[in-house]
Short mmCIF file of C-alpha atoms and ligand atoms in Angstrom, two decimals:
data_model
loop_
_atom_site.label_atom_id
_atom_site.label_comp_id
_atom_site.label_asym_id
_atom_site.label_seq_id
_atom_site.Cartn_x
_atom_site.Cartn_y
_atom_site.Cartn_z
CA UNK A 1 18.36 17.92 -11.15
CA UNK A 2 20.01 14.90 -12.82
CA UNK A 3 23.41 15.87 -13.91
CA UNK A 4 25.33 12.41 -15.87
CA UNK A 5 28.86 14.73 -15.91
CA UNK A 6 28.42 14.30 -11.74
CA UNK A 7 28.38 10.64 -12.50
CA UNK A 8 31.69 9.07 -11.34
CA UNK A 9 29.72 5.28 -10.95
CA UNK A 10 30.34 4.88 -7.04
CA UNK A 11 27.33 3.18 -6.69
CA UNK A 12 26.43 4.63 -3.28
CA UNK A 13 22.97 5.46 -3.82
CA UNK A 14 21.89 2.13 -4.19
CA UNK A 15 23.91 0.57 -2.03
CA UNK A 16 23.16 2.58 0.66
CA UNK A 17 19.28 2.29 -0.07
CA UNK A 18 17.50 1.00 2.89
CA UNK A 19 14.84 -0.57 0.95
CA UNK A 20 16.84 -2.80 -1.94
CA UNK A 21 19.88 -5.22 -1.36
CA UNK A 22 22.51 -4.25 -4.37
CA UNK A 23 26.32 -4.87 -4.29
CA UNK A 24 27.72 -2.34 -5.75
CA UNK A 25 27.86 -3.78 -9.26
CA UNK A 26 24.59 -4.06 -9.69
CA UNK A 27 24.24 -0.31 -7.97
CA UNK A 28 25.99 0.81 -10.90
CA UNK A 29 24.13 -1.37 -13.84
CA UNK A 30 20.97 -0.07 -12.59
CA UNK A 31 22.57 3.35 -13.23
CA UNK A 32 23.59 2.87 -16.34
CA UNK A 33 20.70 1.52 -17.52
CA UNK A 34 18.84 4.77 -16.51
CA UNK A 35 21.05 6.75 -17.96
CA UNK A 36 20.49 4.72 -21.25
CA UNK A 37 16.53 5.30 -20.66
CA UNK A 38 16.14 1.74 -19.93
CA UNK A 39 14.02 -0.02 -17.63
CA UNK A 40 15.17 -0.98 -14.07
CA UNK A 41 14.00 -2.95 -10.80
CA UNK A 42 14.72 -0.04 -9.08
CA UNK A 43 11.98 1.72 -10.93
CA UNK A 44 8.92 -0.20 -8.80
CA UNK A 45 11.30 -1.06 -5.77
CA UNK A 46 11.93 2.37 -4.98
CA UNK A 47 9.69 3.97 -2.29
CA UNK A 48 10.28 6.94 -3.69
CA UNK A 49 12.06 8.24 -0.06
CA UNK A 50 14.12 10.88 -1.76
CA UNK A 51 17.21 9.59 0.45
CA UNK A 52 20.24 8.26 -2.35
CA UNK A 53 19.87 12.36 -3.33
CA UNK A 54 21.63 12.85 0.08
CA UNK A 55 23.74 9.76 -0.13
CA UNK A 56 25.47 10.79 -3.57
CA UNK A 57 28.30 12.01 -2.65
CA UNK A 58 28.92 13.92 -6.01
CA UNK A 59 25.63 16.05 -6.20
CA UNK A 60 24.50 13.95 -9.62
CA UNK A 61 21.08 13.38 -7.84
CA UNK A 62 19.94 10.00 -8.74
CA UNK A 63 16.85 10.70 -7.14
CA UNK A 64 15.65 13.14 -10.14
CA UNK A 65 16.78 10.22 -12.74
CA UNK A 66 14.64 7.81 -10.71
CA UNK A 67 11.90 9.84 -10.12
CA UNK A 68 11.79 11.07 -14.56
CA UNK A 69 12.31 7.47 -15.24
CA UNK A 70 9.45 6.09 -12.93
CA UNK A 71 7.39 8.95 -14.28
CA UNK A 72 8.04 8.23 -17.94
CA UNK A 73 8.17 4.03 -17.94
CA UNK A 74 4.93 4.04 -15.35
CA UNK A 75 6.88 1.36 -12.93
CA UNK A 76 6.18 2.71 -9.74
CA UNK A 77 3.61 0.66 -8.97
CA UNK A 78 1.09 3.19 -7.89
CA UNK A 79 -3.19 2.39 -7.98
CA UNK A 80 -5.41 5.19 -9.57
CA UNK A 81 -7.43 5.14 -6.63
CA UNK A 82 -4.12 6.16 -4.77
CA UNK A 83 -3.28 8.77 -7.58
CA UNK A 84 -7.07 10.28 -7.13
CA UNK A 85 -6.63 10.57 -3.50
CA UNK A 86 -3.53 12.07 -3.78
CA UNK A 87 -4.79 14.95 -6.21
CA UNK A 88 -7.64 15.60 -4.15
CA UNK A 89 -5.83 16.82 -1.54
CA UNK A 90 -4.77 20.34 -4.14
CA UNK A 91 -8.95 20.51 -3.61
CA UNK A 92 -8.25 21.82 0.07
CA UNK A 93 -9.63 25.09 0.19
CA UNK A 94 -7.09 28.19 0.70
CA UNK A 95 -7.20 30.65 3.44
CA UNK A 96 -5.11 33.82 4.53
CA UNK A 97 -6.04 34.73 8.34
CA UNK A 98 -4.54 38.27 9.19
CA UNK A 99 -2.12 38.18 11.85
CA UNK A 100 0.26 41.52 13.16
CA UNK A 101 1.85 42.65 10.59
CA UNK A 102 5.56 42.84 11.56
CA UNK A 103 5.49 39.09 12.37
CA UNK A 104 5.99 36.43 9.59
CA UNK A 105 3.45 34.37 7.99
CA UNK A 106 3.00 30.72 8.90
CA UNK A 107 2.51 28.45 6.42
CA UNK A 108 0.72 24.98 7.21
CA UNK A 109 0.05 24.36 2.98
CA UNK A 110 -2.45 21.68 2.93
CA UNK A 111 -1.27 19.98 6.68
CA UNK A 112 -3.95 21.77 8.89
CA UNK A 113 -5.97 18.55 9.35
CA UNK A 114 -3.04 16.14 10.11
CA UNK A 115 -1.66 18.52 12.76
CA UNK A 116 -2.61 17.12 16.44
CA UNK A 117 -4.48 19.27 17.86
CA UNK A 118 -3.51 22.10 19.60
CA UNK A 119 -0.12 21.96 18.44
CA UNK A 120 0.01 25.38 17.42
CA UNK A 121 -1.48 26.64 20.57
CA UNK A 122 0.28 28.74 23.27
CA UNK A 123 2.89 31.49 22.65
CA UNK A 124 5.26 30.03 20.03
CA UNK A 125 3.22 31.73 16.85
CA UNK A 126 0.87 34.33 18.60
CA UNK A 127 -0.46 36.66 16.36
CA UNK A 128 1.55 35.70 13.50
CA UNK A 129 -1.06 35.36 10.44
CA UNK A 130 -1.48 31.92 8.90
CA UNK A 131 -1.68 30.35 5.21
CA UNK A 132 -3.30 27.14 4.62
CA UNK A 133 -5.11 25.35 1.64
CA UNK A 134 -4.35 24.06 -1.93
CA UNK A 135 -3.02 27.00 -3.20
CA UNK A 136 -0.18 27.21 -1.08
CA UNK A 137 1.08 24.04 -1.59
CA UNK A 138 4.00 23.46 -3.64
CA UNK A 139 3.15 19.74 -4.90
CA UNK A 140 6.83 18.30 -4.17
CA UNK A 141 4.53 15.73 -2.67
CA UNK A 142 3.99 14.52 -6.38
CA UNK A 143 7.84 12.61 -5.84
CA UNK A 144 5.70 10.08 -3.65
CA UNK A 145 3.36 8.95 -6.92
CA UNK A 146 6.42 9.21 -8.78
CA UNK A 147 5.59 12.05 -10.73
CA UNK A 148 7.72 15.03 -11.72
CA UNK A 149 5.94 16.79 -14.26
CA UNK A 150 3.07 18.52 -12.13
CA UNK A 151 5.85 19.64 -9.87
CA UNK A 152 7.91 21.72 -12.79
CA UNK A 153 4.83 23.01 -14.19
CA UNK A 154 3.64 24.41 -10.75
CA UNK A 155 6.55 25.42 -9.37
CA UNK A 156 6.47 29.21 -10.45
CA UNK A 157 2.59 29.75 -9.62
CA UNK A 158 3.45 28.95 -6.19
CA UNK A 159 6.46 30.72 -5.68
CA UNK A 160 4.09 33.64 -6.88
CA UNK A 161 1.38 32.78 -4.36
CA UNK A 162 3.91 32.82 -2.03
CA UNK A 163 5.51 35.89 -3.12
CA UNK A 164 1.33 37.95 -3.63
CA UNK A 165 1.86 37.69 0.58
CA UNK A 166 4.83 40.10 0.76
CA UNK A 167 5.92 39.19 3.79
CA UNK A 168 8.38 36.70 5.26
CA UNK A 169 7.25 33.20 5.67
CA UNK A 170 7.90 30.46 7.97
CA UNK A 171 7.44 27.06 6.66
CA UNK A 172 6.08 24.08 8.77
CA UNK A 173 5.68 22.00 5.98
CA UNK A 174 9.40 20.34 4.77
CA UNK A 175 8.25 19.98 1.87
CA UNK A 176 7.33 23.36 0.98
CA UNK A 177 10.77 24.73 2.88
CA UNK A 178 12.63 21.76 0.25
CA UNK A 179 10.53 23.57 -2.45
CA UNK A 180 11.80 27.33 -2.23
CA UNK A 181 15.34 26.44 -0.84
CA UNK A 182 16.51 23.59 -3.15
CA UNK A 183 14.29 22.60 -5.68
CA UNK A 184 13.36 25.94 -7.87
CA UNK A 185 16.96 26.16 -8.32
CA UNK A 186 16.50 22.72 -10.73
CA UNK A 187 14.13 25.31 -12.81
CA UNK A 188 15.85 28.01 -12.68
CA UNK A 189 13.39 29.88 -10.76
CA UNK A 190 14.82 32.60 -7.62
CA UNK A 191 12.22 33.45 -4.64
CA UNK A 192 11.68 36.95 -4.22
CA UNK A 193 10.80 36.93 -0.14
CA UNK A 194 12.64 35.73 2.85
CA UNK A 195 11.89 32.50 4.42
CA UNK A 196 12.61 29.85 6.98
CA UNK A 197 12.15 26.94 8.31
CA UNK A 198 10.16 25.91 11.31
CA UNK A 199 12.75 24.46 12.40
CA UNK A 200 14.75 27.70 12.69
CA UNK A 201 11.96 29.80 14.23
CA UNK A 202 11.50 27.19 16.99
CA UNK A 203 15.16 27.62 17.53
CA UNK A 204 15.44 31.70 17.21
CA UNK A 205 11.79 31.46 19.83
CA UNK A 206 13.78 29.01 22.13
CA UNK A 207 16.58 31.33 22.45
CA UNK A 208 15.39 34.18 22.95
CA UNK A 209 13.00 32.85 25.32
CA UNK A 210 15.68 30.83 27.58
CA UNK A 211 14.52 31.81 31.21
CA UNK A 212 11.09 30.32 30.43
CA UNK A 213 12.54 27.09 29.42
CA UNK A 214 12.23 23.96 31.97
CA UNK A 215 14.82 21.31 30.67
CA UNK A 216 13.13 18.06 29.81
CA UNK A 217 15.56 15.54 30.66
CA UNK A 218 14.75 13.07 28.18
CA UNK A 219 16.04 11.03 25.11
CA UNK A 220 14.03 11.55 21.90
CA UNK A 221 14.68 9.89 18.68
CA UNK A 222 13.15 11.70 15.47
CA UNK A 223 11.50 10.68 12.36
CA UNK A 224 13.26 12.78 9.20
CA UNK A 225 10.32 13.49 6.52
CA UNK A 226 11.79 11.99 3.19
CA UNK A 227 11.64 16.08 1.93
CA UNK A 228 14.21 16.80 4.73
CA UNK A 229 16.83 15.06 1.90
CA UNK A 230 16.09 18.25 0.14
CA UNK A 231 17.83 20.41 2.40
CA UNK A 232 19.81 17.95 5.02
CA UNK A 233 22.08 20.94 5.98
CA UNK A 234 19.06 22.38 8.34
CA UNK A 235 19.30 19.10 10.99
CA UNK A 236 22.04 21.06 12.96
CA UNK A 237 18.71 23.31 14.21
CA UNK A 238 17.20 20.39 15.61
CA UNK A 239 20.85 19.57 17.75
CA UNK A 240 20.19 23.32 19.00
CA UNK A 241 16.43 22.77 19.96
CA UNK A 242 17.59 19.38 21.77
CA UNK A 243 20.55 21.46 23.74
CA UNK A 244 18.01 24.24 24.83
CA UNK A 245 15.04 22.52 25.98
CA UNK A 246 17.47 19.41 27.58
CA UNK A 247 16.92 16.71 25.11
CA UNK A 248 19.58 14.31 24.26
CA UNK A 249 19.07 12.61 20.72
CA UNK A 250 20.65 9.08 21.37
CA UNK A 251 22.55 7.28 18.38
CA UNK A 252 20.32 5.00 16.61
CA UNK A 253 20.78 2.22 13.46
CA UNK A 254 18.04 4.69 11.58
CA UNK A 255 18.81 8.50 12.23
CA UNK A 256 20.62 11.10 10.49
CA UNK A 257 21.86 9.87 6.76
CA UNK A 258 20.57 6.34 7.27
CA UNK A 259 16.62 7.51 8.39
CA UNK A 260 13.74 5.49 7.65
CA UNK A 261 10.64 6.77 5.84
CA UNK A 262 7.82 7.09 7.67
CA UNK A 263 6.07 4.52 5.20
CA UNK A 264 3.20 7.41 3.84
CA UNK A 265 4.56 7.29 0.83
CA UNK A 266 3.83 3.40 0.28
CA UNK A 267 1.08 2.64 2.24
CA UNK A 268 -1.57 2.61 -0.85
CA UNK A 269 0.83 0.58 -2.67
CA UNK A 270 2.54 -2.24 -0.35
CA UNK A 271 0.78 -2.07 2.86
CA UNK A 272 2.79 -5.08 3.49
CA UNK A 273 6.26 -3.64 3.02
CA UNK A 274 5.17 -0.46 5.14
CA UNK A 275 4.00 -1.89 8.22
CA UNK A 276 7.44 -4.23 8.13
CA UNK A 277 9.67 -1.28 7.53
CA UNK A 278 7.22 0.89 10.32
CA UNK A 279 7.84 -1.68 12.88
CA UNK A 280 11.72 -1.54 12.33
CA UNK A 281 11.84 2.04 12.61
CA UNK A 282 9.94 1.62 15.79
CA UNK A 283 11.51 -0.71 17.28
CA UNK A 284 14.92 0.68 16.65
CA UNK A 285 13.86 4.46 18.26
CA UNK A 286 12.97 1.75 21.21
CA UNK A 287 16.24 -0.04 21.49
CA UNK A 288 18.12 3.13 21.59
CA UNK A 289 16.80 4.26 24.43
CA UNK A 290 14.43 7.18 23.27
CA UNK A 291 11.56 8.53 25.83
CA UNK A 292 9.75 9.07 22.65
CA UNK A 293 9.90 9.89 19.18
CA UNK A 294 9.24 13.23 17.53
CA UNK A 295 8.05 14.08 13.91
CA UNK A 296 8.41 17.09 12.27
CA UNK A 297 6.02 16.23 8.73
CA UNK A 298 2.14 16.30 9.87
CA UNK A 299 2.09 13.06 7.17
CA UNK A 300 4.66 11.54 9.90
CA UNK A 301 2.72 12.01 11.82
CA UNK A 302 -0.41 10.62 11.08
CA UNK A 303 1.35 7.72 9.56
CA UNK A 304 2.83 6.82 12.49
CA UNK A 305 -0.03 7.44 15.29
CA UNK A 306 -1.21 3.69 15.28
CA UNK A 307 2.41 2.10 15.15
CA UNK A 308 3.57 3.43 17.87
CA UNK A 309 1.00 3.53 20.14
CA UNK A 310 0.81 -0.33 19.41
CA UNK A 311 4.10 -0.66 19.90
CA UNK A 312 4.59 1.21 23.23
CA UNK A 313 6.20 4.52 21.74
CA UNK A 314 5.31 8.42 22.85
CA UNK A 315 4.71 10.30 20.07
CA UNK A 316 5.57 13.93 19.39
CA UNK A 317 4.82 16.84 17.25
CA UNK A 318 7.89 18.96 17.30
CA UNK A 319 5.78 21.98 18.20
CA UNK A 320 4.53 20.32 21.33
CA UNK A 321 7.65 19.08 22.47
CA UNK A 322 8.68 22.56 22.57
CA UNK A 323 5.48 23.59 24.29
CA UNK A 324 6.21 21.30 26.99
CA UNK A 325 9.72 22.90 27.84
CA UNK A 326 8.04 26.01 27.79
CA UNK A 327 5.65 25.08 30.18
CA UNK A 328 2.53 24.77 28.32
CA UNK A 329 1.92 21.01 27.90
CA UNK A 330 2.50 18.01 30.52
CA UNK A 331 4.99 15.13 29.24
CA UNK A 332 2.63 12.32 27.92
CA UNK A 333 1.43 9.41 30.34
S1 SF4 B 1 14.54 7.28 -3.36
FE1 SF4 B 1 14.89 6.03 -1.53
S2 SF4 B 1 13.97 4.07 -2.00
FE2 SF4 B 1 14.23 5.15 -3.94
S3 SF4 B 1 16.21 4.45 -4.72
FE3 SF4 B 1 16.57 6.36 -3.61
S4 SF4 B 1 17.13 5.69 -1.53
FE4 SF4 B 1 16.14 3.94 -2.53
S1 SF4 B 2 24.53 9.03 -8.93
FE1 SF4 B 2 26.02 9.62 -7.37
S2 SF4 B 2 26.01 7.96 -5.87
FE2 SF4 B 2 24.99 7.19 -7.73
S3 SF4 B 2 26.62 6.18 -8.87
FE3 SF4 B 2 26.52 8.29 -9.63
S4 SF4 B 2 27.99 9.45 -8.36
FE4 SF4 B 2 27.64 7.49 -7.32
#
């Protein structure tokens, strides 16, 4: 949550956004007029990619001032077509399916249908019961039609819904995971079950499952869902899945603090201004070297199916890739 005492007037956030050019003067007289309630460019050239909450370096989060202000002024430039398509996806309909009942819960919220298929397949979550549909999602998703509102006033039915399952829960959705670990703690709300990310549970499987691990050998870049800024403390996981399953993550312009977004969150708005910043993203995970490029957000994903295929880039789920050191899946042609 926004906190002006954490304010020092560094500029960094909007210096160090990816998607504006500001010295950091003007950084800081965007911030002030915020602060002031005031109307800024930032407001509709933001693309909402949660990212200068990570790059503050005092923990003020500028993202939650942007995000209240575009919600209040209206300046994200969002279409009501978008904004109806984006609430229709709360319509999915909800579904527990038993699983054994000393293994965690899976959580897919409302991703099921941008998963690739067969992801999930194989012995990585085999008998573990799954949650999936409207209910279960936490609407953090709402930061992407620059809305905060629907997001506070939800927040404690799902940690509920979550909580009616009484049992631990793994999340595959980052949003979800940025939900219960950072963001309830903005609304004072605590979360009565244990939790973790997929992430995590890929890397606890991969460990204890060593001796049926054949190394990959190859370089993969990987796309960081903008939720991921949320909870940025969880990447070392990924450095532990690369190291066990032989996969070296070579440096790149766009990785780590300085990601991209994968574009979902603009493409109703600025098609434009997507597919530019797509093909940049693309092109750097290509000039680094990478064998291919993993996601870990379904919405990634999807979003980024077409570009890369065009562009001559593999394409992995982060389940799969795991399902190919374990045996289970060929490399892609
Ligand atoms: S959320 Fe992303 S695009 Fe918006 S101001 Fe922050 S860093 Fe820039
Ligand atoms: S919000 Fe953070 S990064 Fe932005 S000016 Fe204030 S202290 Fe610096």
């Amino acid at each position: 949550m926004w906190d002006a005492l954490k304010c020092n007037f560094c500029g960094d956030c909007l210096v160090k956004c990816l998607y504006v050019d500001y010295d950091k003067d003007r950084a800081v007289s965007e911030i002030k007029l915020l602060m002031e309630g005031k109307k800024a460019d930032i407001l509709s050239q933001c693309i909402t990619c949660c990212a200068c909450r990570e790059y503050c370096p005092t923990g003020a989060d500028p993202y939650d001032l942007i995000l209240r202000m575009q919600e209040k002024t209206g300046a994200f430039p969002i279409s009501e077509d978008a904004l109806a398509q984006f609430d229709s996806v709360f319509n999915i309909p909800s579904e527990l399916i038993p699983g054994e009942p000393d293994k965690p819960v899976l959580s897919l919220c409302t991703m099921e249908r941008m998963i690739p298929e067969g992801a999930l397949d194989g012995q990585l979550f085999k008998g573990m019961a799954i949650v999936k549909g409207g209910d279960y999602f936490c609407l953090i998703g709402y930061v992407h039609v620059a809305k905060e509102s629907p997001i506070e006033k939800n927040a404690q039915k799902f940690i509920d819904k979550m909580a009616s399952l009484g049992r631990d829960i793994v999340f595959l959705h980052d949003d979800c995971y940025a939900m219960v670990h950072a963001k309830v703690k903005d609304y004072g709300i605590t979360v009565p079950f244990k939790y973790m990310h997929l992430f995590e549970y890929l890397r606890n499987y991969l460990r204890d499952h060593q001796s049926g691990i054949t190394k990959l050998n190859k370089k993969v870049a990987y796309q960081r869902p903008c939720a991921s800024r949320y909870t940025p403390e969880k990447d070392v996981f990924l450095d532990e899945i690369f190291e066990l399953i032989g996969v070296e993550r070579p440096p790149r312009r766009y990785e780590r603090e300085t990601a991209f977004c994968c574009t979902g969150a603009i493409i109703n708005v600025n098609r434009e201004r997507a597919i530019e910043i797509q093909a940049k993203n693309i092109d750097d995970a290509i000039a680094c070297g990478a064998d291919a490029i993993i996601t870990l957000c379904p919405m990634c994903d999807r979003v980024l199916r077409r570009p890369t295929t065009a562009r001559g880039l593999k394409k992995i789920f982060i389940t799969d890739l795991c399902r190919m050191a374990l045996g289970e899946k060929p490399w892609p042609e």
